[in-house]
Structure formats: structure tokens, C-alpha cells
Amino acid sequence: MSEPTVQGELRDTPDSWEVRGERTSFEGKVWDVVSDDVVMPDGRAATRDYVKHTGAVGVLALDEQGRVLLVRQYRHPVRHRLWELPAGLLDIPGENPLRAAQRELWEEAHHKAGDWRVLIDVYPTSGGSDESIRVFLARDLSEAEGEKFAADGEELDMQVRWFPLDEVVSQALAGELHNGALVAAAMALKAAQAAGALDTLRPADAPWPARPF
């Protein structure tokens, strides 16, 4: 069987098909649904509905014992309590993504970190949303000073625990963990460790074309 012909490097590249019409189908409290009339390669137009998202950051906090700090909270759309990374939306105008990640680590887990690097950037649902998530690797961890963040709403029910990275990976492979950012980040960290590449990960202020700052 002949191999398929693929041109170019193994990397995602920016591109944009012609858009003949764009409108907001639904305007929500956090994000909107937009509808674009896109010209396909064969010249026909097709409507593409997708969620217009602010973007988000996540933190994979790794301690010296190889444990990962996770939070557990209820997610209504999937009717589950999920173990996740400390994470949050980029919904404060002008806030740097690294600063947002540091804030989320403090708010959700009352921790700070002395070493920050970019672990992965992902489009979690590229077929239906323009959401982009940057996950930072945080090391050199310590408990934050002062009073804890005053949580409210759904965060009042949040739990915080440490788990060995190997357990997180094995539970993801067993189908017991489902949060996309957590699963992708845990696998990426494990791969980086195996390659001895933790100290060559991108710096915390590396460019992020999906959400330029």
C-alpha cells in the first residue's frame, strides 16, 4: 500500500477561508455563539456555528515528590464531578496569561511557584469552538502567604488534593479521568520527563499566537 503524500513540517499553520457573512447567533454571559458563512474549497458556501471563547489558562503544579495538585468540582454540562488542574478564563482585560495562571493557583489552591514554564497549548474542541488553553508547568512550590481567597458560588464546593503523576496518567488511561486539559498536560509532562526535557520547555512568556498579549 502506498504511503499518503504529505507536504510541509509537522506543525499546525495559520489559515483562513473566505468568510462571506458573520453574525452572532447567541450572546451569553461568558461566551457567544457565532455563525460564519464560509467558502469551501469547491466554491460552495457553508455555515459554521462555533463558540467564541475568551481563552483560558491552566496550571500543572508539580512538587518535589512527583505529585500533581488537582482540584475537584462539579461540571453541570457533563453532570460529573471532575478532577482538574487549577485553571480559569482569560476574562480580565489586559491580564497577562502568566499572571492569570499565578492568580488561579493562588485562588484555587493557595499556592505559589518559583519556576514557571509553558507545558502545552491546546485547542480542546477545535471543531466547535475557538477556545485555546495554555497550560503552565509550575515548580518550586510553596503555600501562599496571607489569608486564602474568599471563594463563592460553585467554588465553595471545590476540593484540593495532591496525587502522584503516575497515578494521574494511569487513571486517565483507565478512563477514570476525563478533563481534557488535565489528561493532555499529564501525558505531556510524562513525555517531557522521559525525554529529560523539563528544563528545555518554553519560557513562561513564550509567544502565544492564539491569544497574543
PDB file of C-alpha atoms in Angstrom:
ATOM      1  CA  MET A   1       0.000   0.000   0.000  1.00  0.00           C
ATOM      2  CA  SER A   2       1.420   3.356  -0.989  1.00  0.00           C
ATOM      3  CA  GLU A   3       2.057   5.975   1.673  1.00  0.00           C
ATOM      4  CA  PRO A   4      -0.035   9.174   1.545  1.00  0.00           C
ATOM      5  CA  THR A   5       1.787  12.236   0.300  1.00  0.00           C
ATOM      6  CA  VAL A   6       2.154  14.910   2.974  1.00  0.00           C
ATOM      7  CA  GLN A   7       3.922  18.192   2.356  1.00  0.00           C
ATOM      8  CA  GLY A   8       5.391  20.516   4.961  1.00  0.00           C
ATOM      9  CA  GLU A   9       6.553  20.174   8.535  1.00  0.00           C
ATOM     10  CA  LEU A  10       4.722  18.521  11.407  1.00  0.00           C
ATOM     11  CA  ARG A  11       3.192  21.693  12.735  1.00  0.00           C
ATOM     12  CA  ASP A  12      -0.146  23.465  12.689  1.00  0.00           C
ATOM     13  CA  THR A  13      -0.219  26.507  10.428  1.00  0.00           C
ATOM     14  CA  PRO A  14      -2.465  29.601  10.343  1.00  0.00           C
ATOM     15  CA  ASP A  15      -5.012  29.690   7.522  1.00  0.00           C
ATOM     16  CA  SER A  16      -8.381  31.299   6.902  1.00  0.00           C
ATOM     17  CA  TRP A  17     -11.013  30.522   4.306  1.00  0.00           C
ATOM     18  CA  GLU A  18     -13.075  33.358   2.903  1.00  0.00           C
ATOM     19  CA  VAL A  19     -15.967  34.422   5.164  1.00  0.00           C
ATOM     20  CA  ARG A  20     -18.880  35.996   3.297  1.00  0.00           C
ATOM     21  CA  GLY A  21     -21.043  36.622   6.350  1.00  0.00           C
ATOM     22  CA  GLU A  22     -20.666  36.624  10.108  1.00  0.00           C
ATOM     23  CA  ARG A  23     -23.303  37.063  12.797  1.00  0.00           C
ATOM     24  CA  THR A  24     -23.801  36.412  16.495  1.00  0.00           C
ATOM     25  CA  SER A  25     -26.445  33.715  16.898  1.00  0.00           C
ATOM     26  CA  PHE A  26     -26.395  33.757  20.695  1.00  0.00           C
ATOM     27  CA  GLU A  27     -24.883  36.201  23.174  1.00  0.00           C
ATOM     28  CA  GLY A  28     -24.179  34.620  26.527  1.00  0.00           C
ATOM     29  CA  LYS A  29     -22.881  35.739  29.888  1.00  0.00           C
ATOM     30  CA  VAL A  30     -19.442  34.189  29.401  1.00  0.00           C
ATOM     31  CA  TRP A  31     -19.170  33.387  25.672  1.00  0.00           C
ATOM     32  CA  ASP A  32     -21.140  33.745  22.451  1.00  0.00           C
ATOM     33  CA  VAL A  33     -22.140  31.501  19.556  1.00  0.00           C
ATOM     34  CA  VAL A  34     -21.277  32.937  16.146  1.00  0.00           C
ATOM     35  CA  SER A  35     -22.256  31.772  12.664  1.00  0.00           C
ATOM     36  CA  ASP A  36     -19.900  32.238   9.713  1.00  0.00           C
ATOM     37  CA  ASP A  37     -20.742  31.672   6.045  1.00  0.00           C
ATOM     38  CA  VAL A  38     -17.505  30.096   4.833  1.00  0.00           C
ATOM     39  CA  VAL A  39     -16.451  29.440   1.233  1.00  0.00           C
ATOM     40  CA  MET A  40     -15.376  25.798   0.883  1.00  0.00           C
ATOM     41  CA  PRO A  41     -12.534  24.623  -1.422  1.00  0.00           C
ATOM     42  CA  ASP A  42     -15.082  23.597  -4.075  1.00  0.00           C
ATOM     43  CA  GLY A  43     -16.569  27.117  -4.094  1.00  0.00           C
ATOM     44  CA  ARG A  44     -19.736  26.334  -2.187  1.00  0.00           C
ATOM     45  CA  ALA A  45     -20.667  28.288   0.933  1.00  0.00           C
ATOM     46  CA  ALA A  46     -21.427  26.535   4.211  1.00  0.00           C
ATOM     47  CA  THR A  47     -22.444  27.843   7.614  1.00  0.00           C
ATOM     48  CA  ARG A  48     -20.193  27.064  10.543  1.00  0.00           C
ATOM     49  CA  ASP A  49     -21.521  27.672  14.061  1.00  0.00           C
ATOM     50  CA  TYR A  50     -18.990  27.833  16.876  1.00  0.00           C
ATOM     51  CA  VAL A  51     -18.461  29.149  20.387  1.00  0.00           C
ATOM     52  CA  LYS A  52     -16.481  32.370  20.605  1.00  0.00           C
ATOM     53  CA  HIS A  53     -14.325  31.851  23.674  1.00  0.00           C
ATOM     54  CA  THR A  54     -12.150  34.123  25.803  1.00  0.00           C
ATOM     55  CA  GLY A  55      -9.431  31.507  26.164  1.00  0.00           C
ATOM     56  CA  ALA A  56      -8.111  30.019  29.388  1.00  0.00           C
ATOM     57  CA  VAL A  57      -5.014  29.061  31.335  1.00  0.00           C
ATOM     58  CA  GLY A  58      -4.263  26.017  33.452  1.00  0.00           C
ATOM     59  CA  VAL A  59      -1.520  25.117  35.911  1.00  0.00           C
ATOM     60  CA  LEU A  60       0.121  21.732  36.301  1.00  0.00           C
ATOM     61  CA  ALA A  61       1.738  22.218  39.717  1.00  0.00           C
ATOM     62  CA  LEU A  62       4.397  19.555  40.343  1.00  0.00           C
ATOM     63  CA  ASP A  63       6.055  19.155  43.748  1.00  0.00           C
ATOM     64  CA  GLU A  64       9.415  17.578  44.624  1.00  0.00           C
ATOM     65  CA  GLN A  65       7.739  14.251  45.371  1.00  0.00           C
ATOM     66  CA  GLY A  66       6.364  13.960  41.844  1.00  0.00           C
ATOM     67  CA  ARG A  67       2.828  14.811  42.905  1.00  0.00           C
ATOM     68  CA  VAL A  68       0.350  16.947  40.980  1.00  0.00           C
ATOM     69  CA  LEU A  69      -2.034  19.393  42.641  1.00  0.00           C
ATOM     70  CA  LEU A  70      -5.610  18.896  41.433  1.00  0.00           C
ATOM     71  CA  VAL A  71      -8.973  20.442  42.189  1.00  0.00           C
ATOM     72  CA  ARG A  72     -12.330  18.649  42.059  1.00  0.00           C
ATOM     73  CA  GLN A  73     -15.510  20.439  41.115  1.00  0.00           C
ATOM     74  CA  TYR A  74     -18.950  19.876  39.671  1.00  0.00           C
ATOM     75  CA  ARG A  75     -19.357  20.461  35.916  1.00  0.00           C
ATOM     76  CA  HIS A  76     -23.015  20.767  35.038  1.00  0.00           C
ATOM     77  CA  PRO A  77     -22.872  20.222  31.232  1.00  0.00           C
ATOM     78  CA  VAL A  78     -21.421  16.724  31.719  1.00  0.00           C
ATOM     79  CA  ARG A  79     -23.160  16.012  35.065  1.00  0.00           C
ATOM     80  CA  HIS A  80     -19.917  14.948  36.728  1.00  0.00           C
ATOM     81  CA  ARG A  81     -17.516  15.995  39.442  1.00  0.00           C
ATOM     82  CA  LEU A  82     -14.174  16.160  37.667  1.00  0.00           C
ATOM     83  CA  TRP A  83     -10.605  16.273  38.873  1.00  0.00           C
ATOM     84  CA  GLU A  84      -8.953  19.142  37.020  1.00  0.00           C
ATOM     85  CA  LEU A  85      -5.966  21.458  37.003  1.00  0.00           C
ATOM     86  CA  PRO A  86      -6.251  24.819  38.736  1.00  0.00           C
ATOM     87  CA  ALA A  87      -7.483  26.873  35.793  1.00  0.00           C
ATOM     88  CA  GLY A  88      -9.547  29.834  34.733  1.00  0.00           C
ATOM     89  CA  LEU A  89     -10.749  32.073  31.936  1.00  0.00           C
ATOM     90  CA  LEU A  90      -8.806  34.947  30.434  1.00  0.00           C
ATOM     91  CA  ASP A  91     -11.672  37.248  31.277  1.00  0.00           C
ATOM     92  CA  ILE A  92      -9.826  40.144  32.930  1.00  0.00           C
ATOM     93  CA  PRO A  93      -9.000  42.746  30.242  1.00  0.00           C
ATOM     94  CA  GLY A  94      -5.255  43.215  29.790  1.00  0.00           C
ATOM     95  CA  GLU A  95      -4.233  40.407  32.150  1.00  0.00           C
ATOM     96  CA  ASN A  96      -1.085  38.572  31.090  1.00  0.00           C
ATOM     97  CA  PRO A  97      -1.632  34.788  30.727  1.00  0.00           C
ATOM     98  CA  LEU A  98       1.169  34.014  33.196  1.00  0.00           C
ATOM     99  CA  ARG A  99      -0.306  36.435  35.708  1.00  0.00           C
ATOM    100  CA  ALA A 100      -3.703  34.787  35.208  1.00  0.00           C
ATOM    101  CA  ALA A 101      -2.178  31.359  35.894  1.00  0.00           C
ATOM    102  CA  GLN A 102      -0.455  32.619  39.027  1.00  0.00           C
ATOM    103  CA  ARG A 103      -3.735  34.124  40.204  1.00  0.00           C
ATOM    104  CA  GLU A 104      -5.640  30.880  39.607  1.00  0.00           C
ATOM    105  CA  LEU A 105      -3.056  28.829  41.501  1.00  0.00           C
ATOM    106  CA  TRP A 106      -3.426  31.198  44.446  1.00  0.00           C
ATOM    107  CA  GLU A 107      -7.219  31.450  44.308  1.00  0.00           C
ATOM    108  CA  GLU A 108      -7.976  27.753  43.877  1.00  0.00           C
ATOM    109  CA  ALA A 109      -5.120  26.141  45.823  1.00  0.00           C
ATOM    110  CA  HIS A 110      -3.459  28.918  47.901  1.00  0.00           C
ATOM    111  CA  HIS A 111      -0.055  28.112  46.433  1.00  0.00           C
ATOM    112  CA  LYS A 112       2.671  29.980  44.596  1.00  0.00           C
ATOM    113  CA  ALA A 113       5.572  28.772  42.442  1.00  0.00           C
ATOM    114  CA  GLY A 114       9.117  29.949  41.854  1.00  0.00           C
ATOM    115  CA  ASP A 115       9.587  28.300  38.459  1.00  0.00           C
ATOM    116  CA  TRP A 116       7.114  28.699  35.582  1.00  0.00           C
ATOM    117  CA  ARG A 117       7.315  27.255  32.059  1.00  0.00           C
ATOM    118  CA  VAL A 118       4.876  26.657  29.203  1.00  0.00           C
ATOM    119  CA  LEU A 119       3.971  22.973  29.074  1.00  0.00           C
ATOM    120  CA  ILE A 120       1.415  22.818  26.217  1.00  0.00           C
ATOM    121  CA  ASP A 121      -1.023  24.916  24.202  1.00  0.00           C
ATOM    122  CA  VAL A 122      -4.205  23.170  23.084  1.00  0.00           C
ATOM    123  CA  TYR A 123      -7.409  23.795  21.134  1.00  0.00           C
ATOM    124  CA  PRO A 124      -9.650  21.435  23.144  1.00  0.00           C
ATOM    125  CA  THR A 125     -12.653  21.475  20.764  1.00  0.00           C
ATOM    126  CA  SER A 126     -11.397  22.972  17.508  1.00  0.00           C
ATOM    127  CA  GLY A 127     -14.425  21.748  15.549  1.00  0.00           C
ATOM    128  CA  GLY A 128     -16.884  23.751  17.610  1.00  0.00           C
ATOM    129  CA  SER A 129     -15.023  26.482  19.477  1.00  0.00           C
ATOM    130  CA  ASP A 130     -12.058  28.836  19.071  1.00  0.00           C
ATOM    131  CA  GLU A 131     -11.094  28.183  22.707  1.00  0.00           C
ATOM    132  CA  SER A 132      -7.358  27.939  23.332  1.00  0.00           C
ATOM    133  CA  ILE A 133      -5.836  26.808  26.618  1.00  0.00           C
ATOM    134  CA  ARG A 134      -2.252  27.395  27.695  1.00  0.00           C
ATOM    135  CA  VAL A 135      -1.088  25.040  30.447  1.00  0.00           C
ATOM    136  CA  PHE A 136       1.892  26.142  32.519  1.00  0.00           C
ATOM    137  CA  LEU A 137       4.203  23.840  34.451  1.00  0.00           C
ATOM    138  CA  ALA A 138       4.733  25.274  37.930  1.00  0.00           C
ATOM    139  CA  ARG A 139       7.539  24.009  40.181  1.00  0.00           C
ATOM    140  CA  ASP A 140       9.373  25.199  43.294  1.00  0.00           C
ATOM    141  CA  LEU A 141       6.037  25.329  45.075  1.00  0.00           C
ATOM    142  CA  SER A 142       5.126  26.747  48.459  1.00  0.00           C
ATOM    143  CA  GLU A 143       1.975  27.726  50.274  1.00  0.00           C
ATOM    144  CA  ALA A 144       0.974  31.323  49.678  1.00  0.00           C
ATOM    145  CA  GLU A 145       1.132  33.878  52.481  1.00  0.00           C
ATOM    146  CA  GLY A 146      -1.847  35.613  53.983  1.00  0.00           C
ATOM    147  CA  GLU A 147      -5.499  34.691  54.010  1.00  0.00           C
ATOM    148  CA  LYS A 148      -6.961  32.299  51.486  1.00  0.00           C
ATOM    149  CA  PHE A 149      -9.057  33.569  48.607  1.00  0.00           C
ATOM    150  CA  ALA A 150     -12.698  34.023  49.580  1.00  0.00           C
ATOM    151  CA  ALA A 151     -14.438  31.564  47.260  1.00  0.00           C
ATOM    152  CA  ASP A 152     -18.099  31.796  46.381  1.00  0.00           C
ATOM    153  CA  GLY A 153     -20.643  30.136  44.098  1.00  0.00           C
ATOM    154  CA  GLU A 154     -19.586  26.807  42.643  1.00  0.00           C
ATOM    155  CA  GLU A 155     -16.049  27.164  44.040  1.00  0.00           C
ATOM    156  CA  LEU A 156     -17.365  26.792  47.602  1.00  0.00           C
ATOM    157  CA  ASP A 157     -17.704  23.067  46.866  1.00  0.00           C
ATOM    158  CA  MET A 158     -14.189  22.701  45.414  1.00  0.00           C
ATOM    159  CA  GLN A 159     -11.781  20.096  46.811  1.00  0.00           C
ATOM    160  CA  VAL A 160      -7.974  20.276  46.549  1.00  0.00           C
ATOM    161  CA  ARG A 161      -5.642  17.243  46.739  1.00  0.00           C
ATOM    162  CA  TRP A 162      -2.215  16.016  45.681  1.00  0.00           C
ATOM    163  CA  PHE A 163      -1.842  12.892  43.529  1.00  0.00           C
ATOM    164  CA  PRO A 164       1.251  11.109  42.150  1.00  0.00           C
ATOM    165  CA  LEU A 165       1.731  11.933  38.468  1.00  0.00           C
ATOM    166  CA  ASP A 166       1.932   8.226  37.619  1.00  0.00           C
ATOM    167  CA  GLU A 167      -1.477   7.674  39.202  1.00  0.00           C
ATOM    168  CA  VAL A 168      -2.973  10.535  37.206  1.00  0.00           C
ATOM    169  CA  VAL A 169      -1.608   9.053  33.975  1.00  0.00           C
ATOM    170  CA  SER A 170      -2.773   5.511  34.767  1.00  0.00           C
ATOM    171  CA  GLN A 171      -6.253   6.696  35.772  1.00  0.00           C
ATOM    172  CA  ALA A 172      -6.562   8.708  32.567  1.00  0.00           C
ATOM    173  CA  LEU A 173      -5.631   5.637  30.520  1.00  0.00           C
ATOM    174  CA  ALA A 174      -8.147   3.599  32.503  1.00  0.00           C
ATOM    175  CA  GLY A 175     -10.922   6.003  31.544  1.00  0.00           C
ATOM    176  CA  GLU A 176     -11.351   7.332  35.080  1.00  0.00           C
ATOM    177  CA  LEU A 177     -10.236  10.921  34.402  1.00  0.00           C
ATOM    178  CA  HIS A 178     -11.809  12.945  31.612  1.00  0.00           C
ATOM    179  CA  ASN A 179     -10.862  16.626  31.776  1.00  0.00           C
ATOM    180  CA  GLY A 180      -9.095  17.393  28.508  1.00  0.00           C
ATOM    181  CA  ALA A 181      -6.534  19.881  29.790  1.00  0.00           C
ATOM    182  CA  LEU A 182      -5.586  17.601  32.691  1.00  0.00           C
ATOM    183  CA  VAL A 183      -5.193  14.497  30.532  1.00  0.00           C
ATOM    184  CA  ALA A 184      -3.189  16.310  27.829  1.00  0.00           C
ATOM    185  CA  ALA A 185      -0.951  18.068  30.354  1.00  0.00           C
ATOM    186  CA  ALA A 186      -0.263  14.931  32.393  1.00  0.00           C
ATOM    187  CA  MET A 187       0.719  12.984  29.276  1.00  0.00           C
ATOM    188  CA  ALA A 188       2.874  15.887  28.051  1.00  0.00           C
ATOM    189  CA  LEU A 189       4.654  16.137  31.385  1.00  0.00           C
ATOM    190  CA  LYS A 190       5.300  12.407  31.473  1.00  0.00           C
ATOM    191  CA  ALA A 191       6.743  12.557  27.950  1.00  0.00           C
ATOM    192  CA  ALA A 192       8.913  15.554  28.828  1.00  0.00           C
ATOM    193  CA  GLN A 193      10.241  13.772  31.900  1.00  0.00           C
ATOM    194  CA  ALA A 194      11.066  10.652  29.880  1.00  0.00           C
ATOM    195  CA  ALA A 195      12.980  12.785  27.379  1.00  0.00           C
ATOM    196  CA  GLY A 196      14.775  14.737  30.105  1.00  0.00           C
ATOM    197  CA  ALA A 197      13.303  17.901  28.628  1.00  0.00           C
ATOM    198  CA  LEU A 198      11.724  19.694  31.576  1.00  0.00           C
ATOM    199  CA  ASP A 199      14.375  22.400  31.647  1.00  0.00           C
ATOM    200  CA  THR A 200      14.093  22.979  27.892  1.00  0.00           C
ATOM    201  CA  LEU A 201      10.356  23.676  27.921  1.00  0.00           C
ATOM    202  CA  ARG A 202       9.356  27.060  26.556  1.00  0.00           C
ATOM    203  CA  PRO A 203       9.747  30.057  28.870  1.00  0.00           C
ATOM    204  CA  ALA A 204       6.655  31.306  30.652  1.00  0.00           C
ATOM    205  CA  ASP A 205       6.469  34.382  28.410  1.00  0.00           C
ATOM    206  CA  ALA A 206       6.738  32.422  25.133  1.00  0.00           C
ATOM    207  CA  PRO A 207       4.579  33.807  22.290  1.00  0.00           C
ATOM    208  CA  TRP A 208       1.021  32.502  22.141  1.00  0.00           C
ATOM    209  CA  PRO A 209      -0.363  33.305  18.684  1.00  0.00           C
ATOM    210  CA  ALA A 210      -3.850  32.059  19.591  1.00  0.00           C
ATOM    211  CA  ARG A 211      -4.073  34.666  22.355  1.00  0.00           C
ATOM    212  CA  PRO A 212      -1.388  37.294  21.712  1.00  0.00           C
ATOM    213  CA  PHE A 213      -0.687  39.602  24.609  1.00  0.00           C
TER     214      PHE A 213
END
